[in-house]
Every structure is written in C-alpha cells, then in structure tokens.
PDB file of C-alpha atoms in Angstrom:
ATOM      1  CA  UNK A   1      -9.839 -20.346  -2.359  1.00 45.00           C
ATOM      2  CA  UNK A   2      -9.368 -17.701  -5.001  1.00 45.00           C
ATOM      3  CA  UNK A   3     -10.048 -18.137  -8.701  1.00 47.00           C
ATOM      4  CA  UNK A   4      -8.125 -19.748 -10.891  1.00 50.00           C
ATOM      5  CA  UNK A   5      -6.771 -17.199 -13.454  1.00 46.00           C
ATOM      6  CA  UNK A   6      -4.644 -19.151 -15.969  1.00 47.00           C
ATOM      7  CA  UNK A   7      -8.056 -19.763 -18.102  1.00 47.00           C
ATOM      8  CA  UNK A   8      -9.909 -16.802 -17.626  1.00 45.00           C
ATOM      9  CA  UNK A   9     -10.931 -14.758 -20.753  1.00 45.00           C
ATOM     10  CA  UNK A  10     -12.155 -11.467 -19.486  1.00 40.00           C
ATOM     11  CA  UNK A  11     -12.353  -8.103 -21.732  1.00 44.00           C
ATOM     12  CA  UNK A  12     -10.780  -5.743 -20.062  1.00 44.00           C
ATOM     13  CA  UNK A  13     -10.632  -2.586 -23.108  1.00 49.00           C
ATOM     14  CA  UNK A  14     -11.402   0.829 -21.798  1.00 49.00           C
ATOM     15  CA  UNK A  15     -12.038   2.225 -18.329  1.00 51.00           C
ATOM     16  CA  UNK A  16     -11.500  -0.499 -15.552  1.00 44.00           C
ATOM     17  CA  UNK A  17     -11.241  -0.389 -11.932  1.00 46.00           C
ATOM     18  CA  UNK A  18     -10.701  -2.984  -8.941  1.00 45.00           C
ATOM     19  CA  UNK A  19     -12.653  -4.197  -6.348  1.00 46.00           C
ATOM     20  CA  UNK A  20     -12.024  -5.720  -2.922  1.00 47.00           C
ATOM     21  CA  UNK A  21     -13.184  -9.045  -2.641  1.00 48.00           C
ATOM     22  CA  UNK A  22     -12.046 -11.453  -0.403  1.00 46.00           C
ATOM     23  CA  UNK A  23     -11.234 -15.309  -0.850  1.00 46.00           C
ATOM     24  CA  UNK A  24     -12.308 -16.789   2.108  1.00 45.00           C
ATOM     25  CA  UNK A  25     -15.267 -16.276   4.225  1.00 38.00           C
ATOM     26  CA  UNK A  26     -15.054 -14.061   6.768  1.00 37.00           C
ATOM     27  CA  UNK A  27     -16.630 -11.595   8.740  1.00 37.00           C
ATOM     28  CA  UNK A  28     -14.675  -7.934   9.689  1.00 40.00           C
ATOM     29  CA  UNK A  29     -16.226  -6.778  13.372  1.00 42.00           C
ATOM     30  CA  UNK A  30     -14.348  -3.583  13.218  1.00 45.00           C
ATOM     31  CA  UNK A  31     -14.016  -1.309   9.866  1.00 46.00           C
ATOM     32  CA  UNK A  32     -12.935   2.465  11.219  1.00 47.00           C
ATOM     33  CA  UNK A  33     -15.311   4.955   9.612  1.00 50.00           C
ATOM     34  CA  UNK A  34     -12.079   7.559   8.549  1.00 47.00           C
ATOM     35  CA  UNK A  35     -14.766  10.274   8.745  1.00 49.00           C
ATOM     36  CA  UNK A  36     -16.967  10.020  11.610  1.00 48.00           C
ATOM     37  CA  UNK A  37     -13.955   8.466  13.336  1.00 48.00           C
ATOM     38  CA  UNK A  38     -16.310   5.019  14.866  1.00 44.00           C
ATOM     39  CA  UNK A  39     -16.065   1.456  13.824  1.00 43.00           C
ATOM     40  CA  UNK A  40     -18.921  -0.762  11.927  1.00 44.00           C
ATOM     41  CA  UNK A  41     -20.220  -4.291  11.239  1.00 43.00           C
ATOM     42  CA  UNK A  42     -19.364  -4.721   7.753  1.00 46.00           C
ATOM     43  CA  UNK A  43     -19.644  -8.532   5.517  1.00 48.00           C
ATOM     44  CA  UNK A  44     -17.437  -8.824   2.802  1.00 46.00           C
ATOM     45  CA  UNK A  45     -18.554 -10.060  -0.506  1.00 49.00           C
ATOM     46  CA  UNK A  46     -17.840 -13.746  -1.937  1.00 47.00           C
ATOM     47  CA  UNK A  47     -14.891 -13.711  -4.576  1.00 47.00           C
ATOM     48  CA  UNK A  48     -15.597 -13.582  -8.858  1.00 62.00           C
ATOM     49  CA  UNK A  49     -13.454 -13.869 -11.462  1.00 73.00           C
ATOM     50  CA  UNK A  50     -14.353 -10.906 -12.991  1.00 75.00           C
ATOM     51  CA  UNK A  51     -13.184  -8.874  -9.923  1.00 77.00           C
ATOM     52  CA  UNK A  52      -9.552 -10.616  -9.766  1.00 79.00           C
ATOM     53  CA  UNK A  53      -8.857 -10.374 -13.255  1.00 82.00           C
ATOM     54  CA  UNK A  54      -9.602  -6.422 -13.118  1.00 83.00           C
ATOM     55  CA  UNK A  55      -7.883  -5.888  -9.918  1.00 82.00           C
ATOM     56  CA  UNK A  56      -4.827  -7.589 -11.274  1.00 85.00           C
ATOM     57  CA  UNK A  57      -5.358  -4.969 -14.187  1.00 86.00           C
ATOM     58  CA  UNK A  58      -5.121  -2.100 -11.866  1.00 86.00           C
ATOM     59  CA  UNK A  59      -2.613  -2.989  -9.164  1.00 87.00           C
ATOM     60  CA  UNK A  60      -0.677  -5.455 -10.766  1.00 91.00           C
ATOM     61  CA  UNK A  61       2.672  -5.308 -12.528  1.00 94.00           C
ATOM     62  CA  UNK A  62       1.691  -5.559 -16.058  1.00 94.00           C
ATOM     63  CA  UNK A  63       2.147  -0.975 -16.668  1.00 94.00           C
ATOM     64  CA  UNK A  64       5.521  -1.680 -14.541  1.00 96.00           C
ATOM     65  CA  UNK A  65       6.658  -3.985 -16.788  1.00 97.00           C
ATOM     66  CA  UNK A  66       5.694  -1.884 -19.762  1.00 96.00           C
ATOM     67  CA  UNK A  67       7.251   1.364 -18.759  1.00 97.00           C
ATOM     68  CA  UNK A  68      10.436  -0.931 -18.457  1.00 98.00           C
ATOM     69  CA  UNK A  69      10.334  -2.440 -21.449  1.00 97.00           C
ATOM     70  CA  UNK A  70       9.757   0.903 -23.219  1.00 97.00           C
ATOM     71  CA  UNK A  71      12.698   2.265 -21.112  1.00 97.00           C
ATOM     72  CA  UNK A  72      14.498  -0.951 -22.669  1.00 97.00           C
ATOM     73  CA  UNK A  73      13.490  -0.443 -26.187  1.00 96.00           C
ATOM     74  CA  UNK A  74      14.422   3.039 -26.413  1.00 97.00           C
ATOM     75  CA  UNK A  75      17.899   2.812 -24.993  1.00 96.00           C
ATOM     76  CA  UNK A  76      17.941   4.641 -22.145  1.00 97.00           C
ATOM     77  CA  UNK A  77      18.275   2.516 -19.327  1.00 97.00           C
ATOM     78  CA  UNK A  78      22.062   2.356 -17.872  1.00 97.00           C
ATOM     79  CA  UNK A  79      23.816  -0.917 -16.987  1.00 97.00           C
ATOM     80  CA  UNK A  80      23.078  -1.875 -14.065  1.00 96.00           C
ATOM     81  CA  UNK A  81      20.027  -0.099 -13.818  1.00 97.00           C
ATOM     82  CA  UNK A  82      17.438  -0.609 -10.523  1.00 97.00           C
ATOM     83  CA  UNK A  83      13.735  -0.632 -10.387  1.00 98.00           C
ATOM     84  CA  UNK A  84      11.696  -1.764  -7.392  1.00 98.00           C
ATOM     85  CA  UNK A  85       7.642  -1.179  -6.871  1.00 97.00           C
ATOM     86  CA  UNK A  86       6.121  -0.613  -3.960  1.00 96.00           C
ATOM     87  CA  UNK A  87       3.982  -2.772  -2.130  1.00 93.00           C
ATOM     88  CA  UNK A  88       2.635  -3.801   1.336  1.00 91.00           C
ATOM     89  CA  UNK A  89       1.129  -7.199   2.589  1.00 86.00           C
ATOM     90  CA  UNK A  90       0.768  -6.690   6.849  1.00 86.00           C
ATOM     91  CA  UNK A  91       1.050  -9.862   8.997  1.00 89.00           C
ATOM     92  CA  UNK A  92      -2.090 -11.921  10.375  1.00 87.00           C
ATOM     93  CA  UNK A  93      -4.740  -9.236  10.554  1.00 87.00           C
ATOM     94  CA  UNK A  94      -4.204  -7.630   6.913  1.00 84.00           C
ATOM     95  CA  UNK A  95      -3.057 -10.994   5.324  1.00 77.00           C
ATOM     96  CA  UNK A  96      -7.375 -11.599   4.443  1.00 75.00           C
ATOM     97  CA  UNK A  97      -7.468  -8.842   2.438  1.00 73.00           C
ATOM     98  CA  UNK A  98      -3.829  -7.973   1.241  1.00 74.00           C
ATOM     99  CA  UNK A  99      -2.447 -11.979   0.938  1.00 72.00           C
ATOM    100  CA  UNK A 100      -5.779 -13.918  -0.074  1.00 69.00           C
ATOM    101  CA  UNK A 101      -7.994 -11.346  -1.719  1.00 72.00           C
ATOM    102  CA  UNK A 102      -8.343 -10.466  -4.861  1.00 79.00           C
ATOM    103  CA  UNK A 103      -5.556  -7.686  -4.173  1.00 82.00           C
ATOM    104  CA  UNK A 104      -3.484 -10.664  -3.092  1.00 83.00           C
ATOM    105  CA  UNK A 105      -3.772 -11.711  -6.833  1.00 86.00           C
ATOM    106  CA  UNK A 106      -2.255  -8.113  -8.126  1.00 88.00           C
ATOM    107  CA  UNK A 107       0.712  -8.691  -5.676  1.00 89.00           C
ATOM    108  CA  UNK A 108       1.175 -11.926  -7.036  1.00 91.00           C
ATOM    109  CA  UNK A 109       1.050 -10.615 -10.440  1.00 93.00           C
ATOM    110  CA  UNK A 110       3.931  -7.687  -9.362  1.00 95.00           C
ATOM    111  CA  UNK A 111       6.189 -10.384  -8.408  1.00 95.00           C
ATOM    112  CA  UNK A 112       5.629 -12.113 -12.209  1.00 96.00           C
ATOM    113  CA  UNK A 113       6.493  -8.795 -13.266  1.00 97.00           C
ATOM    114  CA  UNK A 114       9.759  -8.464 -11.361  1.00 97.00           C
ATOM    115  CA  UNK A 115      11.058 -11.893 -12.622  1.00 97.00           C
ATOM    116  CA  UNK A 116       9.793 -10.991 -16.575  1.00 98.00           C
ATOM    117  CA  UNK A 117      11.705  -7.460 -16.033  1.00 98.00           C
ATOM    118  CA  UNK A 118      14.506  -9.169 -14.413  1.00 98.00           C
ATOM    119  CA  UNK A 119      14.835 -11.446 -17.387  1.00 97.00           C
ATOM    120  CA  UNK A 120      14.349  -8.729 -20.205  1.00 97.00           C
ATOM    121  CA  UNK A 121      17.563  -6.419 -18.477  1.00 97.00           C
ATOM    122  CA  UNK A 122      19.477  -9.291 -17.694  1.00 97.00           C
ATOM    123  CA  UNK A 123      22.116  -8.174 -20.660  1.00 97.00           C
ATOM    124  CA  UNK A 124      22.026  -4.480 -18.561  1.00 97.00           C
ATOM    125  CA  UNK A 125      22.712  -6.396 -15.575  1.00 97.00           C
ATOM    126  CA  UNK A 126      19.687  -4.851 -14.484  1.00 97.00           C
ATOM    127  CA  UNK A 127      17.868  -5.235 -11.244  1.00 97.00           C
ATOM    128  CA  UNK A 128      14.020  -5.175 -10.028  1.00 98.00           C
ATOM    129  CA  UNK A 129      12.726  -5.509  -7.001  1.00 98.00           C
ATOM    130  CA  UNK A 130       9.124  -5.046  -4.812  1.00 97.00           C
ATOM    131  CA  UNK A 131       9.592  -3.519  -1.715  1.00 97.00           C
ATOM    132  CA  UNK A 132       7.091  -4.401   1.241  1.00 95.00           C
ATOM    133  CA  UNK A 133       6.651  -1.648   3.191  1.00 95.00           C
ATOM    134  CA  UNK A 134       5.066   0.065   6.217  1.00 95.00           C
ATOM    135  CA  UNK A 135       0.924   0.793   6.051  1.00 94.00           C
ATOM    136  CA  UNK A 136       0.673   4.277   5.626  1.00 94.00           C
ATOM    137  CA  UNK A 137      -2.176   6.778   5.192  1.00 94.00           C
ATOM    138  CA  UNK A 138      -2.949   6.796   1.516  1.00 91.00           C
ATOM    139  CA  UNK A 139      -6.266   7.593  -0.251  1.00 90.00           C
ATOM    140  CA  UNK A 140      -6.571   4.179  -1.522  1.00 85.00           C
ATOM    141  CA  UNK A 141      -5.336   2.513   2.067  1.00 88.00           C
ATOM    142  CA  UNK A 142      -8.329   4.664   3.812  1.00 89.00           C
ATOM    143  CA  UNK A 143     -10.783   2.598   1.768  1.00 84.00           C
ATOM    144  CA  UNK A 144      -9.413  -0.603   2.110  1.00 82.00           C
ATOM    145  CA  UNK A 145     -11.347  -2.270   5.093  1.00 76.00           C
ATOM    146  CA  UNK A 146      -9.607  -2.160   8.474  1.00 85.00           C
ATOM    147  CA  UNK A 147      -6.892  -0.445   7.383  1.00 91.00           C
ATOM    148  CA  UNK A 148      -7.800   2.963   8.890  1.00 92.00           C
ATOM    149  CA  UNK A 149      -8.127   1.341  12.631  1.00 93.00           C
ATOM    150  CA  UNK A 150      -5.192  -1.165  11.549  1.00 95.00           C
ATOM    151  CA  UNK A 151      -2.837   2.133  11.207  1.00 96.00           C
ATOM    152  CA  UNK A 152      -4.349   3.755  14.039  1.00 96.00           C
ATOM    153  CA  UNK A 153      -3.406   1.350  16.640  1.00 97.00           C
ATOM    154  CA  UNK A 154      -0.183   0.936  14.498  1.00 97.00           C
ATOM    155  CA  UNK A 155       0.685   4.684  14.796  1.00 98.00           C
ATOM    156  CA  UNK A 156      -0.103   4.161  18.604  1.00 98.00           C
ATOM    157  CA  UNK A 157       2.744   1.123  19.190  1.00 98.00           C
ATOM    158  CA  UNK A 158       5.524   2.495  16.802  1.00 97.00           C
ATOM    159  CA  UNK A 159       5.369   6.134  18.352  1.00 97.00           C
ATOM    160  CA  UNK A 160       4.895   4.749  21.731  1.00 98.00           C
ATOM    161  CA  UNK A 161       8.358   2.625  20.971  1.00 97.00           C
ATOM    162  CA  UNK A 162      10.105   5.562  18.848  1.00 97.00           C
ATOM    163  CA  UNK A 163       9.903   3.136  15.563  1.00 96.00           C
ATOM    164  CA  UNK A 164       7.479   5.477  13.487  1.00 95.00           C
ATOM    165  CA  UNK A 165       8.422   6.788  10.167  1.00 94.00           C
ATOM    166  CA  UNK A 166       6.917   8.879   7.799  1.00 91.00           C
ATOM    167  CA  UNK A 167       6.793   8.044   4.332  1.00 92.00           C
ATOM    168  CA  UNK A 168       9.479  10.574   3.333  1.00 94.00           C
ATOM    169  CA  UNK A 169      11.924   8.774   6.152  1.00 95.00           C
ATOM    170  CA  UNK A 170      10.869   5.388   5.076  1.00 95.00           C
ATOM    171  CA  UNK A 171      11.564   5.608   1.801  1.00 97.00           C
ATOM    172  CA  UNK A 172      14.816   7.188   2.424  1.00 97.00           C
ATOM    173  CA  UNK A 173      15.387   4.366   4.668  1.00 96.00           C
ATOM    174  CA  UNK A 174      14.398   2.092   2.123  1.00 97.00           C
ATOM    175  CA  UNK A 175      17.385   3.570  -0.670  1.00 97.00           C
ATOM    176  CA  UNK A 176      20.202   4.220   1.838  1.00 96.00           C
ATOM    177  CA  UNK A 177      19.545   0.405   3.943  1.00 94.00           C
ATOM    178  CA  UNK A 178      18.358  -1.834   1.380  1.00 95.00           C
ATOM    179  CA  UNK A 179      17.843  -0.820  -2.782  1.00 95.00           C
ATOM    180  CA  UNK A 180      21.573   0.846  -2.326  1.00 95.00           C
ATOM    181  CA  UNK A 181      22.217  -0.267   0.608  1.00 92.00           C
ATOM    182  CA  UNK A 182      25.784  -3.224   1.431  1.00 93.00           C
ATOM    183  CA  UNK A 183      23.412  -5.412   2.917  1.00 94.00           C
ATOM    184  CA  UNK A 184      19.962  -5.904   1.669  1.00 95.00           C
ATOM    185  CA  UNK A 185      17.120  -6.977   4.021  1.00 96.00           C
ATOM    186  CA  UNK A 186      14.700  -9.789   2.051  1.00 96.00           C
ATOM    187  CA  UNK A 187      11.363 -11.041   3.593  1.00 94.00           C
ATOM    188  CA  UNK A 188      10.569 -14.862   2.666  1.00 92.00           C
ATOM    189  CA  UNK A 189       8.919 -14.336  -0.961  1.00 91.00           C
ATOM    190  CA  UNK A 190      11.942 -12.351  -1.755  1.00 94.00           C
ATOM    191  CA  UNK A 191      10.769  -9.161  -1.675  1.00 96.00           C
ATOM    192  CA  UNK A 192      12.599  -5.994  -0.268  1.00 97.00           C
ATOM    193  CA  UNK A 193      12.170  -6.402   3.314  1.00 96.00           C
ATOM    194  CA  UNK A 194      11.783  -2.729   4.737  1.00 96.00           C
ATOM    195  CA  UNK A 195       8.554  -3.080   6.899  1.00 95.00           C
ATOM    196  CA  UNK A 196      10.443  -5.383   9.670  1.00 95.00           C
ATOM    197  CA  UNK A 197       9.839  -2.729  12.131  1.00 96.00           C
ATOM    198  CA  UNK A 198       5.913  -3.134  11.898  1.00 96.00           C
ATOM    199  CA  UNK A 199       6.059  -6.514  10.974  1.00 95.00           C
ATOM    200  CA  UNK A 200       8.286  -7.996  14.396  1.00 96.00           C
ATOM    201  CA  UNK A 201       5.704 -10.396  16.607  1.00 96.00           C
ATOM    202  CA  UNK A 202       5.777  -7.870  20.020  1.00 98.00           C
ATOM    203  CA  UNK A 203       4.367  -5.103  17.644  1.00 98.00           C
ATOM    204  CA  UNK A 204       1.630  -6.883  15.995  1.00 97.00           C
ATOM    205  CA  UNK A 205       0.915  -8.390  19.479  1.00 97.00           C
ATOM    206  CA  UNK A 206      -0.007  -5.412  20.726  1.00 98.00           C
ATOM    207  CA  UNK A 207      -2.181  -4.320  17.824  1.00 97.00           C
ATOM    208  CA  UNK A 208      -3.890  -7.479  17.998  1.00 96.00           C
ATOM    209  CA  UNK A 209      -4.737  -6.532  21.971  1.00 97.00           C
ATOM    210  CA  UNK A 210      -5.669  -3.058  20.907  1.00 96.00           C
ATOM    211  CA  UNK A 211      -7.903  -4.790  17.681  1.00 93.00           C
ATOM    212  CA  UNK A 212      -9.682  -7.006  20.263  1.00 93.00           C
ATOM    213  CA  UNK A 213     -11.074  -4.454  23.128  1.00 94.00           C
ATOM    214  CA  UNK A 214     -11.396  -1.372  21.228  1.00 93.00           C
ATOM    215  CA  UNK A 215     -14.821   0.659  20.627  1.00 92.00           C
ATOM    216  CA  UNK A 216     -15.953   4.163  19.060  1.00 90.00           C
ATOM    217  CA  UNK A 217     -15.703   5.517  23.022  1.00 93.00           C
ATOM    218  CA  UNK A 218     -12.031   3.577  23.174  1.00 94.00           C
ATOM    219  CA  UNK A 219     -10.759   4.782  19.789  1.00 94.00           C
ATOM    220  CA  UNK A 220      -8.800   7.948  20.915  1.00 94.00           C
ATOM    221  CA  UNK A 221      -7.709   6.092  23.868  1.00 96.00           C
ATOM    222  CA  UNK A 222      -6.117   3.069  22.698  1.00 97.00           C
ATOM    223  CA  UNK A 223      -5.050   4.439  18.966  1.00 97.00           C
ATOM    224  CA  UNK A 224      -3.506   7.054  17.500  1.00 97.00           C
ATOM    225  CA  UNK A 225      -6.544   7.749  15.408  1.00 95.00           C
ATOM    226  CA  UNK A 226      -6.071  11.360  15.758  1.00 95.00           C
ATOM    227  CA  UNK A 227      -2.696  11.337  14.109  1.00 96.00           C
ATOM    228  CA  UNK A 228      -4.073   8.888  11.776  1.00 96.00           C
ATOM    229  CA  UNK A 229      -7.359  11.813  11.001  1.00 95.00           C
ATOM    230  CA  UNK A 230      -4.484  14.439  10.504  1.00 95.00           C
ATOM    231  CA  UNK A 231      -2.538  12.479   8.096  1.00 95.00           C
ATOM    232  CA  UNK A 232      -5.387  11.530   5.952  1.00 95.00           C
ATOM    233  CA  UNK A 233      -6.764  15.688   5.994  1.00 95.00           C
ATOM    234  CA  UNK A 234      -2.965  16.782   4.947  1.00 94.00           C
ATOM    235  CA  UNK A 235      -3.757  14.818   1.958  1.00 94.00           C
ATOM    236  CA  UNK A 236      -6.147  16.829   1.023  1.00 93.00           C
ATOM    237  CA  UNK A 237      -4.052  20.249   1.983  1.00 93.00           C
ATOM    238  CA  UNK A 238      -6.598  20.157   5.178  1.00 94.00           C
ATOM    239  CA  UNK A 239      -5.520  20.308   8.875  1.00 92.00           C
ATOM    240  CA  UNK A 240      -2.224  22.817   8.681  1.00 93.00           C
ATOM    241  CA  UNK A 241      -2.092  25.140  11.432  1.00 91.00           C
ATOM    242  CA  UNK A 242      -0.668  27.411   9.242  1.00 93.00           C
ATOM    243  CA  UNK A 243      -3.045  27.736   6.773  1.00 92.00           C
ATOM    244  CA  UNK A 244      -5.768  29.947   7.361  1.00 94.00           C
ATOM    245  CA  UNK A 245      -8.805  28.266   5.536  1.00 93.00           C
ATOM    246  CA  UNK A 246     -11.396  30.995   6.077  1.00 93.00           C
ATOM    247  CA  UNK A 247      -9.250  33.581   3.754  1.00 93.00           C
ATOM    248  CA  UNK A 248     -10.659  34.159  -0.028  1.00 91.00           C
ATOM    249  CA  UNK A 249      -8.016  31.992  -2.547  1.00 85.00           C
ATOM    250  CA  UNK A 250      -7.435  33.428  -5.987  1.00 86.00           C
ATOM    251  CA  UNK A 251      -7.976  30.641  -7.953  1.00 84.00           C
ATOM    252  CA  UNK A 252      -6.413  32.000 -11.078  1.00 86.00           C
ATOM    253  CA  UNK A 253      -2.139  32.874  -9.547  1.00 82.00           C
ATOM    254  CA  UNK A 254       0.298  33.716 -11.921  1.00 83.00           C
ATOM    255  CA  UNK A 255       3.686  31.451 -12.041  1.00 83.00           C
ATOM    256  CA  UNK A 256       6.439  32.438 -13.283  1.00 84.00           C
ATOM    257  CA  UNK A 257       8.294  30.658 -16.332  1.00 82.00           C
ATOM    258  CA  UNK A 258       4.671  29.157 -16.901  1.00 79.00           C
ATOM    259  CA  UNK A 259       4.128  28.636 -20.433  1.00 74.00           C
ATOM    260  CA  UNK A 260       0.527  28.618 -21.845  1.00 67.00           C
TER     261      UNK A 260
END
C-alpha cells in the first residue's frame, strides 16, 4: 500500500518536483516510446515517502486552494462564485499509476482541497469542483508510463465510434453540460463526471484487446498513434502543414501596443 502521510515531516522549501512511483508491485510490458514510436520493458520503482509527499506538493490542491483563498481575502470573488480543477484518473489500466501511485496521493489531496475551499466560500455560496476528464496529449501525460499507447489505442476506439473530442470541445462540453450545465453528471467520488465517454465498459474493452496483442510492427495498425505523434508535435508548434519550417524566422518581430 502507499505511505502513510498524516505523520510525515518532509522539508519541502525551494525547488521541488514529483516523481512517479507506484504503490503496488507491478510490472508495465508495454510503455510507448512517444519518439521512436515502439513499446519497451520498463519496472517501476518501489514507493517512498519522500516521493508522495513532493508529488502531493506539485499536483495537489494545496496552490488551488491558495489562489482561492487570496481571491477570498481580497474581495473579489462574486456570490455564487465556481471553481473546478482539472483532473483525470482512467479505469483499470491507468488506475496503477493515476489511483494507487503516488499521483493517486495528489488527487486525493485535490479533493481535500475542494471540500476546505468549499467550506471557506460557503458564506459566497460558492462552489468547487474537480472535473475528471478525458486523457489527452499533454507534455506531462507523454511521460507518464503507458499513457502515450493508452491514448493511442484510445484515439483509435473514440474516432472509430465518432466519440473523440479535442480538448477545446471537451472543455466546452464540460461548461455548457455539467459546471453550468441543469443537470450535472458526478462519477462515484463526487467528482465532475465528464470523461463517461472514455470511461463506458465497451470502450475500455476494446483498448484492453488492443493493449494485449499490440507490438512496435502492430502500433500503426491497431492505434491511432499517428494522430497521437501529431498531437504531441503541435505542442511544440511542429507538424502544421502550413508552416514552412525550412524558412529563416526573425527572432526579434515587432508587436504592436508592446510596451518595453
């Protein structure tokens, strides 16, 4: 099981940054390389303390709650004001790393946050919420293990069944069905519930069938790694067909209104 944290005395002053580590012991067969676009043998490393108590640091909701209260403190939050963070958790295959790791912890700690900030608006009637959401190609969710092949073969089943969604439309979704919407959708821990699409038992079926017989010769075939590769590079500002990347850039444009 994962540390206990209610004891721990850790100093955390200064630069601090998190660290996968998972809870139970287990072995991933298939990590995607995001680069090279092939899968690896990887073991992941036993749990510490250390590692939770910094990764609850980074990810958890202790700035969320602080940017609230300071919102709170300096009167400028209206009645009835709404704040939800982000967050995703996956099904059977991510639950490892995103339920029982050490990033499981943060997520744990977000939902502390929501029922402190809950608490501290209450006279605002003021509302906070975390919102579980669909994997998507992120910096961070590219070096997360599995995730790049996870998204891959869920790219594949949700454009196969006309369920994708960018993250533009999903958040959009997210405002219009559920933080504004008549109706709100909650999963079981109470959290904004807009990842039902990815999350329904035929989908993740057929990502675990894809999971269990694919190879580096199989990738293309039975994911959408491709799309996956192309999201990642228009992080970056790579992989536009517009864009003509073998033209000189000025470095040094002017804008206008820009004040030195």
């Amino acid at each position: 099981p994962m540390p206990d944290l209610s004891n721990a005395e850790i100093s955390i002053e200064g630069e601090y940054g998190f660290c996968i580590v998972c809870g139970e012991s287990f072995h991933w067969e298939q990590l995607t390389n995001t680069e090279a676009g092939s899968y690896c043998d990887n073991d992941a490393p036993g749990d510490w303390v250390t590692e939770t108590v910094l990764t609850v640091a980074v990810m958890g909701g202790e700035d969320w709650q602080m940017w609230i209260d300071a919102l709170d403190e300096a009167g400028v939050l209206a009645d009835g004001a709404k704040t939800t963070a982000y967050t995703y958790i996956g099904k059977e295959l991510t639950w490892p790393i995103y339920g029982h790791a050490t990033i499981g912890k943060a997520k744990e700690d977000l939902d502390r946050a929501t029922v402190a900030i809950k608490e501290s608006t209450s006279a605002l009637n003021g509302e906070a919420y975390v919102s579980s959401l669909n994997a998507v190609v992120t910096q961070a969710s590219s070096a997360i293990p599995i995730m790049p092949l996870y998204i891959s073969a869920l790219f594949k089943v949700m454009k196969a069944d006309g369920t994708y969604e960018g993250t533009i439309e999903q958040i959009h979704a997210l405002f219009t069905e559920n933080l504004y919407g008549d109706s709100p959708r909650f999963d079981d821990g109470g959290h904004l519930f807009q990842n039902y699409k990815e999350l329904e038992d035929d989908v993740q079926a057929r990502i675990q069938t894809v999971w269990d017989s694919v190879t580096t010769a199989t990738i293309d075939e039975l994911t959408d790694y491709v799309g996956y590769h192309n999201e990642f590079l228009r992080l970056f500002g790579f992989g536009i067909d517009s864009v003509d990347y073998e033209q000189d850039v000025d470095a040094v444009a002017p804008i206008a209104n820009m004040i030195d």
